[in-house]
PDB file of N, CA and C in Angstrom:
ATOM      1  N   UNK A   1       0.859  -1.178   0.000  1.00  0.00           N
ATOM      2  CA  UNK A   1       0.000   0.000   0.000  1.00  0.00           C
ATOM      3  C   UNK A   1       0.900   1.234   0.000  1.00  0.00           C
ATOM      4  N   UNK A   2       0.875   1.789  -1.294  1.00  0.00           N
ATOM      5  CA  UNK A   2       1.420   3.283  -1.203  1.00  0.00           C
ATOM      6  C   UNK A   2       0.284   4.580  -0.618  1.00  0.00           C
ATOM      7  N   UNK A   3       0.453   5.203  -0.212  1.00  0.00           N
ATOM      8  CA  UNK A   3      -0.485   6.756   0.268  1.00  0.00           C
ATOM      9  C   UNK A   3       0.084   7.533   1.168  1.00  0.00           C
ATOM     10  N   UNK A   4      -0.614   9.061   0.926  1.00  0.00           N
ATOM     11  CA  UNK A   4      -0.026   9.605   2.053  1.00  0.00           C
ATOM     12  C   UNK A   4      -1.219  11.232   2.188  1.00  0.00           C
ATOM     13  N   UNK A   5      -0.949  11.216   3.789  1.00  0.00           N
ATOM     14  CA  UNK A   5      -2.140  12.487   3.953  1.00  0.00           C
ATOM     15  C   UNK A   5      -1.266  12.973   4.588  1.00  0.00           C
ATOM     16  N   UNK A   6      -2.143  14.186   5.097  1.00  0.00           N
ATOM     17  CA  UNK A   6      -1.700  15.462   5.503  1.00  0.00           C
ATOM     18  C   UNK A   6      -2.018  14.987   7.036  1.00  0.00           C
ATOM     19  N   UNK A   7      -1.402  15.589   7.979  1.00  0.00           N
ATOM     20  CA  UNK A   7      -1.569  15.229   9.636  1.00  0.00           C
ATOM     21  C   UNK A   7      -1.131  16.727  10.086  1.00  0.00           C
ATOM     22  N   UNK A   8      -1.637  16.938  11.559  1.00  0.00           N
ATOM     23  CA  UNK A   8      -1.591  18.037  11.915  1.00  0.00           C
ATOM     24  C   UNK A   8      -0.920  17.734  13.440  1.00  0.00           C
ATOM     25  N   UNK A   9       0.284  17.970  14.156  1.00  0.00           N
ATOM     26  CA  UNK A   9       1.043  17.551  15.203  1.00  0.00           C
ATOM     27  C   UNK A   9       0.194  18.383  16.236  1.00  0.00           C
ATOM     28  N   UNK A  10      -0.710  17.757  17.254  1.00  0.00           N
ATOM     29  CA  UNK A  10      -1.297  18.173  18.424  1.00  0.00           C
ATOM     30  C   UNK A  10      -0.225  18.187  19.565  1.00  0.00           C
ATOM     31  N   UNK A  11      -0.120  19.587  19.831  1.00  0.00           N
ATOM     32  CA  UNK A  11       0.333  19.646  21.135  1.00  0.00           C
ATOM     33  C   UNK A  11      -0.461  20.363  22.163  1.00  0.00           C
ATOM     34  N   UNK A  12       0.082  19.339  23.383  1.00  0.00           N
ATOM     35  CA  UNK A  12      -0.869  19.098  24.998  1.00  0.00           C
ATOM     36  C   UNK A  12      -0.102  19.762  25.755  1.00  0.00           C
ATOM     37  N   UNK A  13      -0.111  20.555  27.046  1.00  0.00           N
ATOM     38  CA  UNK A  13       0.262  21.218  27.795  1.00  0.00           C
ATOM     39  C   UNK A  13      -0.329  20.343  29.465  1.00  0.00           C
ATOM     40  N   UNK A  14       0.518  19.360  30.379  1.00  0.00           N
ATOM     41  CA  UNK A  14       0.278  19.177  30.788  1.00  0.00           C
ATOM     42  C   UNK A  14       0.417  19.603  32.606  1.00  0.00           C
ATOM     43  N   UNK A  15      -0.057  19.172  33.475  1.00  0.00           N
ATOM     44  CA  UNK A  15      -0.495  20.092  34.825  1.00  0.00           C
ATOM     45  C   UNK A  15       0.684  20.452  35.824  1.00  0.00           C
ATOM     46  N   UNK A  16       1.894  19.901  34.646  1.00  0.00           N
ATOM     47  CA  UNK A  16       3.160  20.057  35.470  1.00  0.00           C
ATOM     48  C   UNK A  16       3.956  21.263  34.725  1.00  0.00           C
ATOM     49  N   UNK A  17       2.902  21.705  33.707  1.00  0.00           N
ATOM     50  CA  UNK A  17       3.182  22.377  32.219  1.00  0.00           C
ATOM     51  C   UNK A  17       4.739  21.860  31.165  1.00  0.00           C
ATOM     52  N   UNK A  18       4.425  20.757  31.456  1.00  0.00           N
ATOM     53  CA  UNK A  18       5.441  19.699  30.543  1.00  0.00           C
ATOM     54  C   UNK A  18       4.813  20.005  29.234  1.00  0.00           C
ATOM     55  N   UNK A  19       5.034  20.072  27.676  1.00  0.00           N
ATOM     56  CA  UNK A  19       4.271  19.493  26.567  1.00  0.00           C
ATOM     57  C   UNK A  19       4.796  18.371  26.361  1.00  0.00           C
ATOM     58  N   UNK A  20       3.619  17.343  25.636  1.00  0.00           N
ATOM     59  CA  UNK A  20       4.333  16.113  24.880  1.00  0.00           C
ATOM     60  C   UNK A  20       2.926  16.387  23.394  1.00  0.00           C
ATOM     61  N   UNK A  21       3.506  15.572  22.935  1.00  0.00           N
ATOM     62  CA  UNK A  21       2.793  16.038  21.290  1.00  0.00           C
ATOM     63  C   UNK A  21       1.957  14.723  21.228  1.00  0.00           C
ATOM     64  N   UNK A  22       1.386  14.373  20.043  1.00  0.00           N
ATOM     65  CA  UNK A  22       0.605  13.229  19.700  1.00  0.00           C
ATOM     66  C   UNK A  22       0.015  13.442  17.902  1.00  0.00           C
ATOM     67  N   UNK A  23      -0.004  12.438  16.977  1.00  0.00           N
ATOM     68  CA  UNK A  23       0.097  12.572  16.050  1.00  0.00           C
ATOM     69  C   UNK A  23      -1.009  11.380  15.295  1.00  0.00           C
ATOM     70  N   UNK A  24      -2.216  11.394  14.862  1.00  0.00           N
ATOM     71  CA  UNK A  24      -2.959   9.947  14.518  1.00  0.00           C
ATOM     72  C   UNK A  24      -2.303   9.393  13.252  1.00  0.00           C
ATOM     73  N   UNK A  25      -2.631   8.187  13.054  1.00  0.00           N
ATOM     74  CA  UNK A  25      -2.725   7.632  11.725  1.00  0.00           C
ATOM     75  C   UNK A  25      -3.884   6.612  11.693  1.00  0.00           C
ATOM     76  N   UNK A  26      -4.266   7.139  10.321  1.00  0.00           N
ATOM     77  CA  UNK A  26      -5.903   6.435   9.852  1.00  0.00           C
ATOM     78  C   UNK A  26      -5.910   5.065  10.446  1.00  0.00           C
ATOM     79  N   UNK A  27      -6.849   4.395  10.801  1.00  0.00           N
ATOM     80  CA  UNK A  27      -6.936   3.253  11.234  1.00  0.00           C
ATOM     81  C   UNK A  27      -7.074   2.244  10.120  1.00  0.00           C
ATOM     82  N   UNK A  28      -6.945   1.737   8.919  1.00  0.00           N
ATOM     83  CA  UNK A  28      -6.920   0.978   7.875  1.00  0.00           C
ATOM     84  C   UNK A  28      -4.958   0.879   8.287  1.00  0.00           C
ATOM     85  N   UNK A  29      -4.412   2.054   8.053  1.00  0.00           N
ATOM     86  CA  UNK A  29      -3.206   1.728   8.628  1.00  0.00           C
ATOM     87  C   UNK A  29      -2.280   1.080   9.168  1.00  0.00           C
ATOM     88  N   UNK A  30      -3.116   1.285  10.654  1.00  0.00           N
ATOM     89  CA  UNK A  30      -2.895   0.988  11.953  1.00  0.00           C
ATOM     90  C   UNK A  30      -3.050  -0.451  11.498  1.00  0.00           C
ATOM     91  N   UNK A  31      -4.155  -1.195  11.140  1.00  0.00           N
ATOM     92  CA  UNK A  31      -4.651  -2.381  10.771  1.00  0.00           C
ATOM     93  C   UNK A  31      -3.807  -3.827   9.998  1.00  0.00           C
ATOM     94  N   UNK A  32      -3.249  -2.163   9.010  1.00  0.00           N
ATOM     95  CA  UNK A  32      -2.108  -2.836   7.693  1.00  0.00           C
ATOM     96  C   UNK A  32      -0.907  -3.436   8.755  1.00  0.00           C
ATOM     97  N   UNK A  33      -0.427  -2.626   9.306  1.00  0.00           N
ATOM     98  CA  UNK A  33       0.464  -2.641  10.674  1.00  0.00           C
ATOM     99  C   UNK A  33       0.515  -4.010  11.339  1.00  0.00           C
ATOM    100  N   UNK A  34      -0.682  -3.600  11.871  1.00  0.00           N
ATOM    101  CA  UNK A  34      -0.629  -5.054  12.768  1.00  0.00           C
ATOM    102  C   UNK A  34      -1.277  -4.706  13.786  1.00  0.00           C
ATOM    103  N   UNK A  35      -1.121  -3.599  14.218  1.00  0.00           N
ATOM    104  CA  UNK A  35      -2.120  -3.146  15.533  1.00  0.00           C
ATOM    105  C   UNK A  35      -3.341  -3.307  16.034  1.00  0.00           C
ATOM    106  N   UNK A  36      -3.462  -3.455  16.987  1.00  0.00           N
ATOM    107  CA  UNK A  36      -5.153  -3.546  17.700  1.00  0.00           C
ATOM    108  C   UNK A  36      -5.577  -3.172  18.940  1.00  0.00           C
ATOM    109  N   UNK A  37      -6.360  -2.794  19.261  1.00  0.00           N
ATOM    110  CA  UNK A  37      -6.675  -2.158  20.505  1.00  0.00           C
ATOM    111  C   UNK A  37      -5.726  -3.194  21.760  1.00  0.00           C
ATOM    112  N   UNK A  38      -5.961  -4.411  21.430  1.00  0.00           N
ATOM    113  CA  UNK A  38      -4.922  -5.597  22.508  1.00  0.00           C
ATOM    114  C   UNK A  38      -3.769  -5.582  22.344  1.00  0.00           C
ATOM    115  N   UNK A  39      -3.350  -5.127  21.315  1.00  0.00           N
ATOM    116  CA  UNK A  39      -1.440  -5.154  20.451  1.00  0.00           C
ATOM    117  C   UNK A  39      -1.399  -3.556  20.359  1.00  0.00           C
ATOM    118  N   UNK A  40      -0.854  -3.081  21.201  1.00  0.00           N
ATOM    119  CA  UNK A  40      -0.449  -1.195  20.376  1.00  0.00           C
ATOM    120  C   UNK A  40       0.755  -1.130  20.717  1.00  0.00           C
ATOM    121  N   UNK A  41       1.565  -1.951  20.694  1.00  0.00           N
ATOM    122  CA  UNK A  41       3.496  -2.107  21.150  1.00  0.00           C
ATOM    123  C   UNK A  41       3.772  -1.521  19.626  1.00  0.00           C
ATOM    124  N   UNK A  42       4.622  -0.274  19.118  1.00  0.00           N
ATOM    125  CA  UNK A  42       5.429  -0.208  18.319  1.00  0.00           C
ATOM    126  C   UNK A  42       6.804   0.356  18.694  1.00  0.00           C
ATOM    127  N   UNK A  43       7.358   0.544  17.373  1.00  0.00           N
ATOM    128  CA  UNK A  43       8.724   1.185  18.041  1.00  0.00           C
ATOM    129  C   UNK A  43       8.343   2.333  16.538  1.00  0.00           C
ATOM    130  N   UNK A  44       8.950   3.508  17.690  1.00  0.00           N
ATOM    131  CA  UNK A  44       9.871   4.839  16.831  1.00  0.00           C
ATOM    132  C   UNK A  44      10.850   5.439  16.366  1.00  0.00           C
ATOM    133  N   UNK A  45      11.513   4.973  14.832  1.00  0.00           N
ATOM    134  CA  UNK A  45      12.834   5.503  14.859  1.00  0.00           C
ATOM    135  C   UNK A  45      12.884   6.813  13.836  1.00  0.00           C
ATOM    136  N   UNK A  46      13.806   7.738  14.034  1.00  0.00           N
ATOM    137  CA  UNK A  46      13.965   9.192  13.528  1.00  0.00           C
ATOM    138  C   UNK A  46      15.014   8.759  12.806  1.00  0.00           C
ATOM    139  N   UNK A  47      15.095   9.120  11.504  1.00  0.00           N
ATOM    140  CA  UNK A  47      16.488   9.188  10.459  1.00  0.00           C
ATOM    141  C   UNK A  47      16.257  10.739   9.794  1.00  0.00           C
ATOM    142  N   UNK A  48      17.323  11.127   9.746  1.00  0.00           N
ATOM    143  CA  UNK A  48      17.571  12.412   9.103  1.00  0.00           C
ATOM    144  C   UNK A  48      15.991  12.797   9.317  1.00  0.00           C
ATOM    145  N   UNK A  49      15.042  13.124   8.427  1.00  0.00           N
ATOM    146  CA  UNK A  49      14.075  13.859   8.134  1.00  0.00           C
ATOM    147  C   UNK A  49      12.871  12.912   8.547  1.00  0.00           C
ATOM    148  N   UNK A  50      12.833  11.563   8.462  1.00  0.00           N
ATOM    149  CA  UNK A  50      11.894  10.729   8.410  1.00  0.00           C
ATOM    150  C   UNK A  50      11.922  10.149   9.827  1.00  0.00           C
ATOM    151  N   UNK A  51      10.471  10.148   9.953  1.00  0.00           N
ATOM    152  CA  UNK A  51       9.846   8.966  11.621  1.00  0.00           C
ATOM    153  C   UNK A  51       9.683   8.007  10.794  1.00  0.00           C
ATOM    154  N   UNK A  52      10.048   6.551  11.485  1.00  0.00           N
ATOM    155  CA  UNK A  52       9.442   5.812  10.628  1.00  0.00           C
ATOM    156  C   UNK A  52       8.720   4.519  11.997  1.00  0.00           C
ATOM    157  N   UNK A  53       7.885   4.132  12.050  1.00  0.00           N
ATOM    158  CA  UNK A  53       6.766   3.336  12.976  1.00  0.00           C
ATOM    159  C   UNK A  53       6.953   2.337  12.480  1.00  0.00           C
ATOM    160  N   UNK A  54       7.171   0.823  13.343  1.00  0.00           N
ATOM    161  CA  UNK A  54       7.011  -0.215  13.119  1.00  0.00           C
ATOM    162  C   UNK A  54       6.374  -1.054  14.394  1.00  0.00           C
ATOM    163  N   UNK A  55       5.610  -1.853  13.799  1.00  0.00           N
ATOM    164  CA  UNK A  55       4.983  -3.017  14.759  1.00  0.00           C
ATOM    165  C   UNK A  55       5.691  -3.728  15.676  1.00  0.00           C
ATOM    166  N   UNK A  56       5.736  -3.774  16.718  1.00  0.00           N
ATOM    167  CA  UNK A  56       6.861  -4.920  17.315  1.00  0.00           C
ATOM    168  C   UNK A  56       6.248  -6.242  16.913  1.00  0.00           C
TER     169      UNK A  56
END
């Protein structure tokens, strides 16, 4: 599956006034992935310009 959308990086301000961010991806995705509400283990790696998400 090739595609790609537009996402908008939400950032949270939390009560210790820490931010941490959060970012969705479509759930057909998530699906392609491997993920499920019982399985949401991935890993995050950063290269030069690119995040890239994988399933554990």
């Amino acid at each position: 599956m090739k595609e790609s959308r537009k996402a908008n990086m939400i950032f949270s301000k939390s009560g210790n006034h820490s931010i941490t961010t959060k970012i969705t991806i479509p759930v057909p995705w998530a699906k392609e992935l491997g993920f499920t509400t019982d399985n949401r283990t991935g890993t995050l790696e950063i290269n030069e310009n690119k995040i890239i998400l994988k399933k554990d």
